[in-house]
Amino acid sequence: MLLADLARTSRAVAATSARSAKVAHLAGLFRAAEPAEAPVAVTYLAGRLPQRRIGVGWRTLAESVPPAAAPSLTLGEVHAALDGIAAVSGKGAQAERRDRLHALLGAATQEEQDFLVRLITGELRQGALDALAVEGLAAARGADAGEVRRAVMLGGSLGAVAEALLGHGPAALADFRLTVGRPVQPMLAQTAAGVDEALDRLGPCAVEEKLDGIRVQVHRDGDHVRVYTRTLDEITERLPEVVGAARELAVDQAVLDGEVIALDETRRPRPFQDIAARVGSRTDVATARTALPVSAVFFDLLALGGRDLLDEPAERRHAELARLVPAPLRVRRHAVPDPADGQQRAAARAFTEDVLAHGHEGVVVKALDSAYSAGRRGAAWLKVKPVHTLDLVVLAAEWGHGRRTGKLSNLHLGARRADGSFAMLGKTFKGLTDVLLAWQTERLGELAVAHEPWGVRVRPELVVEIAFDGVQRSPRYPEGLALRFARVLRYREDKRPGDADTVETVRAYAPGPD
């Protein structure tokens, strides 16, 4: 299959708002694909690179490369070229990656170049996300979309399911089932504004601690233990504490869902970035373990003794978990069997306040009758977290891509220093509607003081209200602080730059020194 076929389908999917038409375009592409091409094709259309990152920055991507006159690149050639770019390392790596990328782009037509650049930068937002790809695959081979979706959840890879389905037909879907040692996509939570809202939406439920750690899925088969991240990467060798804890359980086979956390000397949770750095340590695990011991805290049980528990109600799964896992290794939990009862609601609120007082980031409220919907952001789990906001000043903005092409999108955010200058805390384009994008493009154009290839630098006059989940230490920014999960709420034209929040205000949200 040519890359041009994929780029053409991507453009067609982006050009229509009808879901049925999007699925039809995808189904047509999959019918024409060879099974071996399916993993790459479906991953590209979902807007992801199999390599994840290839070490190429915006400056290199912004350089103009004359396009090819006619399409000739196959998916296999593109995949191999990106593999080669990602593998480049050592002295002169940046120049070699640049040369290889330009060679790839030079073999691509203008349409293919646009597709590749948006794919590499994560801006391929044409609507062909995993859910649509699942429906397109099902339509291509006459399979049930629900069965394809379940196979993807249990198989852990949309590409693997696509290859099997296109190669062997719907019967191949039965081969994808919960297997100890093969990670499944984790169930995710939607958001509720508060505990009372969550109780009203779910009915009989349980309120659990929401820990700010690293999500892990632990598979035990006899003495063999494997630990996976939420992105299904194996990190077993980096977490000997978790392996040891799993081996202590009185069971031969089990699959558990939980978080890896670290506590300080007062038993309060350590900052997320500390845990992330520990889990990311690959070379000297023993030293890293001594410096920051971690532990697993489990909240769900997906399989036990050869039994698949995914379709069991949450209440029953938790009962099995409680029998298997000692209390110190389980999240704290408060059951609310009758949310209409005033005393039970009050107790749920009190439990939530206690969780926050212990330094955790919030709670997750879970319906007692809910199955484990692997890979889905189900309405049966609702997360509740305090919403923090800051009034910050826009310092610069980057040109957008995909649906934001031609618009100033990614905002550089700054807090006010004591001397009146501004310190950058991070970037965001989250929360921007099309109307807001158009407005800010015009307004920031008026405030521009310097035009760069990537965007504009502006006079620090525009105040924007930002919601965020937390503040972490970061050497990347001048004050050593960075916002976590920042998103735009609204612009505050009623406020002047002098009314913006200060660096010291932001610092109050940050974790203390080690």
PDB file of C-alpha atoms in Angstrom, residues 390 392 413 425-427 466-472 477 481-487 506:
ATOM      1  CA  LEU A 390      -4.415  30.610  38.148  1.00  0.00           C
ATOM      2  CA  LEU A 392      -1.453  33.874  34.038  1.00  0.00           C
ATOM      3  CA  LEU A 413       2.150  30.845  30.117  1.00  0.00           C
ATOM      4  CA  LEU A 425       5.575  27.853  33.614  1.00  0.00           C
ATOM      5  CA  GLY A 426       4.647  25.771  30.602  1.00  0.00           C
ATOM      6  CA  LYS A 427       2.474  25.591  27.509  1.00  0.00           C
ATOM      7  CA  ILE A 466      -5.876  28.390  33.570  1.00  0.00           C
ATOM      8  CA  ALA A 467      -7.060  25.237  35.322  1.00  0.00           C
ATOM      9  CA  PHE A 468      -4.384  22.747  36.326  1.00  0.00           C
ATOM     10  CA  ASP A 469      -3.995  19.544  38.292  1.00  0.00           C
ATOM     11  CA  GLY A 470      -0.825  20.422  40.157  1.00  0.00           C
ATOM     12  CA  VAL A 471       2.590  22.058  40.093  1.00  0.00           C
ATOM     13  CA  GLN A 472       5.803  20.088  39.818  1.00  0.00           C
ATOM     14  CA  TYR A 477      11.662  26.543  33.268  1.00  0.00           C
ATOM     15  CA  LEU A 481       8.257  25.130  38.358  1.00  0.00           C
ATOM     16  CA  ALA A 482       5.873  23.681  35.774  1.00  0.00           C
ATOM     17  CA  LEU A 483       2.112  23.244  35.625  1.00  0.00           C
ATOM     18  CA  ARG A 484       0.625  19.755  35.275  1.00  0.00           C
ATOM     19  CA  PHE A 485      -2.244  19.292  32.804  1.00  0.00           C
ATOM     20  CA  ALA A 486      -2.874  22.989  32.227  1.00  0.00           C
ATOM     21  CA  ARG A 487      -5.983  23.941  30.238  1.00  0.00           C
ATOM     22  CA  VAL A 506       2.360  29.133  42.138  1.00  0.00           C
TER      23      VAL A 506
END
